[in-house]
């Protein structure tokens, strides 16, 4: 079995000191990802054909690992993500900072194949206070 995957990411950031106590950070990242399995081959397990594993433990299951040999036909993943983030930091005093950060992630599932369409938007807004002693 071979498993190939790749991720290519392009990122850029910018910082701006608007005032002595206020600074901003902006970022963008674009990623293209692919993943695929090939040459999957399992030999059939005779215990799954209703044979007994031993005299005390019968196995009447129908699952056979050979059924996964077709896995490569649905293993291809391909998606793009775009991340945008903005952060503001305000120094309340020499020892106290307030930070607010917003993150937007857009996932574009190119194959819509393995788990269905995984495309969508994710928004996150966080705020925190930092105390320095």
PDB file of N, CA and C in Angstrom, residues 42-123:
ATOM      1  N   UNK A  42      -5.168  -6.860   0.419  1.00  0.00           N
ATOM      2  CA  UNK A  42      -5.215  -7.764   1.560  1.00  0.00           C
ATOM      3  C   UNK A  42      -5.622  -9.148   1.056  1.00  0.00           C
ATOM      4  N   UNK A  43      -5.073 -10.163   1.661  1.00  0.00           N
ATOM      5  CA  UNK A  43      -5.431 -11.540   1.345  1.00  0.00           C
ATOM      6  C   UNK A  43      -6.643 -11.912   2.179  1.00  0.00           C
ATOM      7  N   UNK A  44      -7.532 -12.689   1.609  1.00  0.00           N
ATOM      8  CA  UNK A  44      -8.742 -13.109   2.308  1.00  0.00           C
ATOM      9  C   UNK A  44      -8.387 -13.917   3.551  1.00  0.00           C
ATOM     10  N   UNK A  45      -9.159 -13.688   4.617  1.00  0.00           N
ATOM     11  CA  UNK A  45      -8.969 -14.398   5.886  1.00  0.00           C
ATOM     12  C   UNK A  45      -9.963 -15.556   5.929  1.00  0.00           C
ATOM     13  N   UNK A  46      -9.499 -16.800   5.957  1.00  0.00           N
ATOM     14  CA  UNK A  46     -10.419 -17.945   5.923  1.00  0.00           C
ATOM     15  C   UNK A  46     -11.360 -18.004   7.118  1.00  0.00           C
ATOM     16  N   UNK A  47     -11.001 -17.334   8.232  1.00  0.00           N
ATOM     17  CA  UNK A  47     -11.874 -17.373   9.408  1.00  0.00           C
ATOM     18  C   UNK A  47     -13.154 -16.588   9.207  1.00  0.00           C
ATOM     19  N   UNK A  48     -13.200 -15.753   8.200  1.00  0.00           N
ATOM     20  CA  UNK A  48     -14.414 -14.960   7.979  1.00  0.00           C
ATOM     21  C   UNK A  48     -15.411 -15.683   7.088  1.00  0.00           C
ATOM     22  N   UNK A  49     -15.089 -16.863   6.628  1.00  0.00           N
ATOM     23  CA  UNK A  49     -15.993 -17.614   5.761  1.00  0.00           C
ATOM     24  C   UNK A  49     -16.899 -18.553   6.552  1.00  0.00           C
ATOM     25  N   UNK A  50     -17.017 -18.328   7.850  1.00  0.00           N
ATOM     26  CA  UNK A  50     -17.865 -19.174   8.672  1.00  0.00           C
ATOM     27  C   UNK A  50     -17.095 -20.325   9.309  1.00  0.00           C
ATOM     28  N   UNK A  51     -15.797 -20.470   9.019  1.00  0.00           N
ATOM     29  CA  UNK A  51     -15.000 -21.521   9.645  1.00  0.00           C
ATOM     30  C   UNK A  51     -14.799 -21.195  11.124  1.00  0.00           C
ATOM     31  N   UNK A  52     -14.462 -22.196  11.885  1.00  0.00           N
ATOM     32  CA  UNK A  52     -14.218 -22.014  13.305  1.00  0.00           C
ATOM     33  C   UNK A  52     -12.773 -21.583  13.523  1.00  0.00           C
ATOM     34  N   UNK A  53     -12.606 -20.560  14.406  1.00  0.00           N
ATOM     35  CA  UNK A  53     -11.258 -20.140  14.772  1.00  0.00           C
ATOM     36  C   UNK A  53     -10.579 -21.254  15.560  1.00  0.00           C
ATOM     37  N   UNK A  54     -11.327 -21.839  16.460  1.00  0.00           N
ATOM     38  CA  UNK A  54     -10.913 -23.043  17.169  1.00  0.00           C
ATOM     39  C   UNK A  54     -12.200 -23.725  17.614  1.00  0.00           C
ATOM     40  N   UNK A  55     -12.102 -24.851  18.237  1.00  0.00           N
ATOM     41  CA  UNK A  55     -13.287 -25.640  18.587  1.00  0.00           C
ATOM     42  C   UNK A  55     -14.222 -24.892  19.531  1.00  0.00           C
ATOM     43  N   UNK A  56     -13.685 -24.000  20.384  1.00  0.00           N
ATOM     44  CA  UNK A  56     -14.511 -23.331  21.385  1.00  0.00           C
ATOM     45  C   UNK A  56     -15.052 -21.978  20.908  1.00  0.00           C
ATOM     46  N   UNK A  57     -14.497 -21.405  19.831  1.00  0.00           N
ATOM     47  CA  UNK A  57     -14.875 -20.051  19.425  1.00  0.00           C
ATOM     48  C   UNK A  57     -15.305 -20.029  17.963  1.00  0.00           C
ATOM     49  N   UNK A  58     -16.587 -20.202  17.693  1.00  0.00           N
ATOM     50  CA  UNK A  58     -17.025 -20.115  16.299  1.00  0.00           C
ATOM     51  C   UNK A  58     -17.111 -18.651  15.843  1.00  0.00           C
ATOM     52  N   UNK A  59     -16.789 -18.409  14.602  1.00  0.00           N
ATOM     53  CA  UNK A  59     -16.927 -17.072  14.026  1.00  0.00           C
ATOM     54  C   UNK A  59     -17.821 -17.182  12.807  1.00  0.00           C
ATOM     55  N   UNK A  60     -18.970 -16.564  12.883  1.00  0.00           N
ATOM     56  CA  UNK A  60     -19.927 -16.627  11.788  1.00  0.00           C
ATOM     57  C   UNK A  60     -20.069 -15.277  11.085  1.00  0.00           C
ATOM     58  N   UNK A  61     -19.075 -14.400  11.249  1.00  0.00           N
ATOM     59  CA  UNK A  61     -19.139 -13.068  10.665  1.00  0.00           C
ATOM     60  C   UNK A  61     -18.986 -13.071   9.160  1.00  0.00           C
ATOM     61  N   UNK A  62     -19.347 -11.957   8.554  1.00  0.00           N
ATOM     62  CA  UNK A  62     -19.233 -11.828   7.110  1.00  0.00           C
ATOM     63  C   UNK A  62     -18.145 -10.838   6.701  1.00  0.00           C
ATOM     64  N   UNK A  63     -17.533 -10.162   7.653  1.00  0.00           N
ATOM     65  CA  UNK A  63     -16.490  -9.194   7.312  1.00  0.00           C
ATOM     66  C   UNK A  63     -15.218  -9.917   6.895  1.00  0.00           C
ATOM     67  N   UNK A  64     -14.658  -9.504   5.797  1.00  0.00           N
ATOM     68  CA  UNK A  64     -13.404 -10.055   5.328  1.00  0.00           C
ATOM     69  C   UNK A  64     -12.526  -8.869   4.918  1.00  0.00           C
ATOM     70  N   UNK A  65     -11.277  -8.848   5.360  1.00  0.00           N
ATOM     71  CA  UNK A  65     -10.387  -7.726   5.059  1.00  0.00           C
ATOM     72  C   UNK A  65     -10.188  -7.529   3.566  1.00  0.00           C
ATOM     73  N   UNK A  66     -10.423  -8.553   2.763  1.00  0.00           N
ATOM     74  CA  UNK A  66     -10.290  -8.413   1.316  1.00  0.00           C
ATOM     75  C   UNK A  66     -11.290  -7.385   0.772  1.00  0.00           C
ATOM     76  N   UNK A  67     -12.370  -7.148   1.513  1.00  0.00           N
ATOM     77  CA  UNK A  67     -13.363  -6.152   1.095  1.00  0.00           C
ATOM     78  C   UNK A  67     -12.788  -4.740   1.061  1.00  0.00           C
ATOM     79  N   UNK A  68     -11.712  -4.495   1.777  1.00  0.00           N
ATOM     80  CA  UNK A  68     -11.115  -3.160   1.799  1.00  0.00           C
ATOM     81  C   UNK A  68     -10.157  -2.932   0.634  1.00  0.00           C
ATOM     82  N   UNK A  69      -9.973  -3.907  -0.216  1.00  0.00           N
ATOM     83  CA  UNK A  69      -9.079  -3.727  -1.360  1.00  0.00           C
ATOM     84  C   UNK A  69      -9.582  -2.648  -2.324  1.00  0.00           C
ATOM     85  N   UNK A  70     -10.851  -2.348  -2.294  1.00  0.00           N
ATOM     86  CA  UNK A  70     -11.407  -1.299  -3.147  1.00  0.00           C
ATOM     87  C   UNK A  70     -11.319   0.078  -2.489  1.00  0.00           C
ATOM     88  N   UNK A  71     -10.674   0.148  -1.321  1.00  0.00           N
ATOM     89  CA  UNK A  71     -10.601   1.396  -0.567  1.00  0.00           C
ATOM     90  C   UNK A  71      -9.998   2.534  -1.383  1.00  0.00           C
ATOM     91  N   UNK A  72      -9.045   2.243  -2.223  1.00  0.00           N
ATOM     92  CA  UNK A  72      -8.383   3.311  -2.961  1.00  0.00           C
ATOM     93  C   UNK A  72      -9.336   4.037  -3.910  1.00  0.00           C
ATOM     94  N   UNK A  73     -10.427   3.398  -4.278  1.00  0.00           N
ATOM     95  CA  UNK A  73     -11.360   4.052  -5.194  1.00  0.00           C
ATOM     96  C   UNK A  73     -12.095   5.208  -4.519  1.00  0.00           C
ATOM     97  N   UNK A  74     -12.133   5.268  -3.173  1.00  0.00           N
ATOM     98  CA  UNK A  74     -12.779   6.385  -2.494  1.00  0.00           C
ATOM     99  C   UNK A  74     -11.852   7.065  -1.480  1.00  0.00           C
ATOM    100  N   UNK A  75     -10.545   6.917  -1.646  1.00  0.00           N
ATOM    101  CA  UNK A  75      -9.611   7.478  -0.667  1.00  0.00           C
ATOM    102  C   UNK A  75      -9.097   8.860  -1.042  1.00  0.00           C
ATOM    103  N   UNK A  76      -9.455   9.355  -2.203  1.00  0.00           N
ATOM    104  CA  UNK A  76      -8.874  10.620  -2.655  1.00  0.00           C
ATOM    105  C   UNK A  76      -9.515  11.801  -1.921  1.00  0.00           C
ATOM    106  N   UNK A  77      -8.676  12.600  -1.284  1.00  0.00           N
ATOM    107  CA  UNK A  77      -9.101  13.816  -0.612  1.00  0.00           C
ATOM    108  C   UNK A  77      -8.407  14.993  -1.279  1.00  0.00           C
ATOM    109  N   UNK A  78      -9.133  16.061  -1.481  1.00  0.00           N
ATOM    110  CA  UNK A  78      -8.541  17.273  -2.033  1.00  0.00           C
ATOM    111  C   UNK A  78      -9.350  18.456  -1.518  1.00  0.00           C
ATOM    112  N   UNK A  79      -8.675  19.384  -0.860  1.00  0.00           N
ATOM    113  CA  UNK A  79      -9.380  20.543  -0.334  1.00  0.00           C
ATOM    114  C   UNK A  79      -8.442  21.739  -0.231  1.00  0.00           C
ATOM    115  N   UNK A  80      -9.054  22.921  -0.213  1.00  0.00           N
ATOM    116  CA  UNK A  80      -8.338  24.176  -0.044  1.00  0.00           C
ATOM    117  C   UNK A  80      -8.888  24.855   1.207  1.00  0.00           C
ATOM    118  N   UNK A  81      -8.022  25.526   1.937  1.00  0.00           N
ATOM    119  CA  UNK A  81      -8.470  26.309   3.081  1.00  0.00           C
ATOM    120  C   UNK A  81      -7.899  27.718   2.981  1.00  0.00           C
ATOM    121  N   UNK A  82      -8.707  28.665   3.407  1.00  0.00           N
ATOM    122  CA  UNK A  82      -8.292  30.052   3.481  1.00  0.00           C
ATOM    123  C   UNK A  82      -8.519  30.518   4.908  1.00  0.00           C
ATOM    124  N   UNK A  83      -7.456  30.960   5.571  1.00  0.00           N
ATOM    125  CA  UNK A  83      -7.539  31.460   6.943  1.00  0.00           C
ATOM    126  C   UNK A  83      -7.237  32.950   6.944  1.00  0.00           C
ATOM    127  N   UNK A  84      -8.118  33.724   7.552  1.00  0.00           N
ATOM    128  CA  UNK A  84      -7.904  35.151   7.756  1.00  0.00           C
ATOM    129  C   UNK A  84      -7.980  35.419   9.248  1.00  0.00           C
ATOM    130  N   UNK A  85      -7.002  36.138   9.786  1.00  0.00           N
ATOM    131  CA  UNK A  85      -7.075  36.468  11.203  1.00  0.00           C
ATOM    132  C   UNK A  85      -6.683  37.918  11.419  1.00  0.00           C
ATOM    133  N   UNK A  86      -7.339  38.494  12.427  1.00  0.00           N
ATOM    134  CA  UNK A  86      -7.076  39.871  12.831  1.00  0.00           C
ATOM    135  C   UNK A  86      -6.974  39.899  14.343  1.00  0.00           C
ATOM    136  N   UNK A  87      -5.995  40.634  14.842  1.00  0.00           N
ATOM    137  CA  UNK A  87      -5.778  40.701  16.287  1.00  0.00           C
ATOM    138  C   UNK A  87      -5.499  42.140  16.677  1.00  0.00           C
ATOM    139  N   UNK A  88      -6.108  42.570  17.758  1.00  0.00           N
ATOM    140  CA  UNK A  88      -5.850  43.900  18.310  1.00  0.00           C
ATOM    141  C   UNK A  88      -5.372  43.730  19.749  1.00  0.00           C
ATOM    142  N   UNK A  89      -4.314  44.450  20.097  1.00  0.00           N
ATOM    143  CA  UNK A  89      -3.773  44.403  21.455  1.00  0.00           C
ATOM    144  C   UNK A  89      -3.738  45.829  21.986  1.00  0.00           C
ATOM    145  N   UNK A  90      -4.386  46.007  23.140  1.00  0.00           N
ATOM    146  CA  UNK A  90      -4.409  47.322  23.777  1.00  0.00           C
ATOM    147  C   UNK A  90      -3.758  47.203  25.147  1.00  0.00           C
ATOM    148  N   UNK A  91      -2.752  48.038  25.400  1.00  0.00           N
ATOM    149  CA  UNK A  91      -2.063  48.049  26.697  1.00  0.00           C
ATOM    150  C   UNK A  91      -2.815  48.978  27.636  1.00  0.00           C
ATOM    151  N   UNK A  92      -3.527  48.392  28.572  1.00  0.00           N
ATOM    152  CA  UNK A  92      -4.277  49.171  29.555  1.00  0.00           C
ATOM    153  C   UNK A  92      -3.316  49.885  30.498  1.00  0.00           C
ATOM    154  N   UNK A  93      -2.272  49.162  30.883  1.00  0.00           N
ATOM    155  CA  UNK A  93      -1.212  49.735  31.729  1.00  0.00           C
ATOM    156  C   UNK A  93       0.082  49.011  31.383  1.00  0.00           C
ATOM    157  N   UNK A  94       1.143  49.293  32.115  1.00  0.00           N
ATOM    158  CA  UNK A  94       2.414  48.615  31.869  1.00  0.00           C
ATOM    159  C   UNK A  94       2.329  47.114  32.136  1.00  0.00           C
ATOM    160  N   UNK A  95       1.396  46.703  32.983  1.00  0.00           N
ATOM    161  CA  UNK A  95       1.299  45.295  33.388  1.00  0.00           C
ATOM    162  C   UNK A  95       0.054  44.578  32.871  1.00  0.00           C
ATOM    163  N   UNK A  96      -0.845  45.281  32.205  1.00  0.00           N
ATOM    164  CA  UNK A  96      -2.116  44.669  31.797  1.00  0.00           C
ATOM    165  C   UNK A  96      -2.373  44.961  30.315  1.00  0.00           C
ATOM    166  N   UNK A  97      -2.637  43.909  29.538  1.00  0.00           N
ATOM    167  CA  UNK A  97      -2.987  44.021  28.127  1.00  0.00           C
ATOM    168  C   UNK A  97      -4.338  43.368  27.880  1.00  0.00           C
ATOM    169  N   UNK A  98      -5.085  43.924  26.955  1.00  0.00           N
ATOM    170  CA  UNK A  98      -6.331  43.328  26.479  1.00  0.00           C
ATOM    171  C   UNK A  98      -6.114  42.949  25.022  1.00  0.00           C
ATOM    172  N   UNK A  99      -6.415  41.697  24.681  1.00  0.00           N
ATOM    173  CA  UNK A  99      -6.244  41.208  23.315  1.00  0.00           C
ATOM    174  C   UNK A  99      -7.576  40.667  22.800  1.00  0.00           C
ATOM    175  N   UNK A 100      -7.909  41.019  21.565  1.00  0.00           N
ATOM    176  CA  UNK A 100      -9.095  40.495  20.888  1.00  0.00           C
ATOM    177  C   UNK A 100      -8.623  39.918  19.562  1.00  0.00           C
ATOM    178  N   UNK A 101      -9.053  38.687  19.265  1.00  0.00           N
ATOM    179  CA  UNK A 101      -8.615  38.024  18.034  1.00  0.00           C
ATOM    180  C   UNK A 101      -9.816  37.412  17.319  1.00  0.00           C
ATOM    181  N   UNK A 102      -9.879  37.644  15.999  1.00  0.00           N
ATOM    182  CA  UNK A 102     -10.922  37.071  15.156  1.00  0.00           C
ATOM    183  C   UNK A 102     -10.263  36.177  14.111  1.00  0.00           C
ATOM    184  N   UNK A 103     -10.835  35.003  13.900  1.00  0.00           N
ATOM    185  CA  UNK A 103     -10.333  34.054  12.904  1.00  0.00           C
ATOM    186  C   UNK A 103     -11.487  33.604  12.028  1.00  0.00           C
ATOM    187  N   UNK A 104     -11.267  33.643  10.721  1.00  0.00           N
ATOM    188  CA  UNK A 104     -12.220  33.122   9.743  1.00  0.00           C
ATOM    189  C   UNK A 104     -11.502  32.049   8.939  1.00  0.00           C
ATOM    190  N   UNK A 105     -12.077  30.861   8.889  1.00  0.00           N
ATOM    191  CA  UNK A 105     -11.526  29.776   8.082  1.00  0.00           C
ATOM    192  C   UNK A 105     -12.593  29.327   7.095  1.00  0.00           C
ATOM    193  N   UNK A 106     -12.223  29.283   5.818  1.00  0.00           N
ATOM    194  CA  UNK A 106     -13.112  28.808   4.767  1.00  0.00           C
ATOM    195  C   UNK A 106     -12.510  27.525   4.189  1.00  0.00           C
ATOM    196  N   UNK A 107     -13.233  26.422   4.293  1.00  0.00           N
ATOM    197  CA  UNK A 107     -12.785  25.134   3.755  1.00  0.00           C
ATOM    198  C   UNK A 107     -13.581  24.846   2.491  1.00  0.00           C
ATOM    199  N   UNK A 108     -12.861  24.556   1.413  1.00  0.00           N
ATOM    200  CA  UNK A 108     -13.484  24.237   0.129  1.00  0.00           C
ATOM    201  C   UNK A 108     -13.089  22.807  -0.243  1.00  0.00           C
ATOM    202  N   UNK A 109     -14.000  21.870  -0.015  1.00  0.00           N
ATOM    203  CA  UNK A 109     -13.767  20.453  -0.305  1.00  0.00           C
ATOM    204  C   UNK A 109     -13.934  20.244  -1.804  1.00  0.00           C
ATOM    205  N   UNK A 110     -12.857  19.888  -2.490  1.00  0.00           N
ATOM    206  CA  UNK A 110     -12.869  19.747  -3.942  1.00  0.00           C
ATOM    207  C   UNK A 110     -13.524  18.448  -4.412  1.00  0.00           C
ATOM    208  N   UNK A 111     -13.431  17.395  -3.616  1.00  0.00           N
ATOM    209  CA  UNK A 111     -13.926  16.083  -4.045  1.00  0.00           C
ATOM    210  C   UNK A 111     -15.336  15.780  -3.546  1.00  0.00           C
ATOM    211  N   UNK A 112     -15.689  16.287  -2.357  1.00  0.00           N
ATOM    212  CA  UNK A 112     -16.995  15.988  -1.749  1.00  0.00           C
ATOM    213  C   UNK A 112     -17.259  14.484  -1.776  1.00  0.00           C
ATOM    214  N   UNK A 113     -16.296  13.708  -1.401  1.00  0.00           N
ATOM    215  CA  UNK A 113     -16.257  12.316  -1.784  1.00  0.00           C
ATOM    216  C   UNK A 113     -16.328  11.350  -0.617  1.00  0.00           C
ATOM    217  N   UNK A 114     -15.387  11.457   0.296  1.00  0.00           N
ATOM    218  CA  UNK A 114     -15.275  10.445   1.345  1.00  0.00           C
ATOM    219  C   UNK A 114     -16.325  10.641   2.429  1.00  0.00           C
ATOM    220  N   UNK A 115     -16.386  11.825   2.999  1.00  0.00           N
ATOM    221  CA  UNK A 115     -17.325  12.092   4.094  1.00  0.00           C
ATOM    222  C   UNK A 115     -18.461  12.993   3.646  1.00  0.00           C
ATOM    223  N   UNK A 116     -18.668  13.151   2.371  1.00  0.00           N
ATOM    224  CA  UNK A 116     -19.639  14.112   1.875  1.00  0.00           C
ATOM    225  C   UNK A 116     -18.970  15.472   1.767  1.00  0.00           C
ATOM    226  N   UNK A 117     -19.740  16.470   1.509  1.00  0.00           N
ATOM    227  CA  UNK A 117     -19.197  17.813   1.333  1.00  0.00           C
ATOM    228  C   UNK A 117     -18.785  18.380   2.684  1.00  0.00           C
ATOM    229  N   UNK A 118     -17.488  18.557   2.877  1.00  0.00           N
ATOM    230  CA  UNK A 118     -16.944  19.084   4.125  1.00  0.00           C
ATOM    231  C   UNK A 118     -16.677  20.588   4.034  1.00  0.00           C
ATOM    232  N   UNK A 119     -17.142  21.229   2.974  1.00  0.00           N
ATOM    233  CA  UNK A 119     -16.934  22.658   2.812  1.00  0.00           C
ATOM    234  C   UNK A 119     -17.708  23.427   3.872  1.00  0.00           C
ATOM    235  N   UNK A 120     -17.179  24.601   4.231  1.00  0.00           N
ATOM    236  CA  UNK A 120     -17.899  25.436   5.178  1.00  0.00           C
ATOM    237  C   UNK A 120     -17.034  26.549   5.735  1.00  0.00           C
ATOM    238  N   UNK A 121     -17.668  27.374   6.553  1.00  0.00           N
ATOM    239  CA  UNK A 121     -17.007  28.498   7.201  1.00  0.00           C
ATOM    240  C   UNK A 121     -16.928  28.271   8.694  1.00  0.00           C
ATOM    241  N   UNK A 122     -15.828  28.730   9.279  1.00  0.00           N
ATOM    242  CA  UNK A 122     -15.640  28.667  10.729  1.00  0.00           C
ATOM    243  C   UNK A 122     -15.263  30.066  11.200  1.00  0.00           C
ATOM    244  N   UNK A 123     -15.983  30.564  12.188  1.00  0.00           N
ATOM    245  CA  UNK A 123     -15.690  31.868  12.772  1.00  0.00           C
ATOM    246  C   UNK A 123     -15.306  31.677  14.231  1.00  0.00           C
TER     247      UNK A 123
END
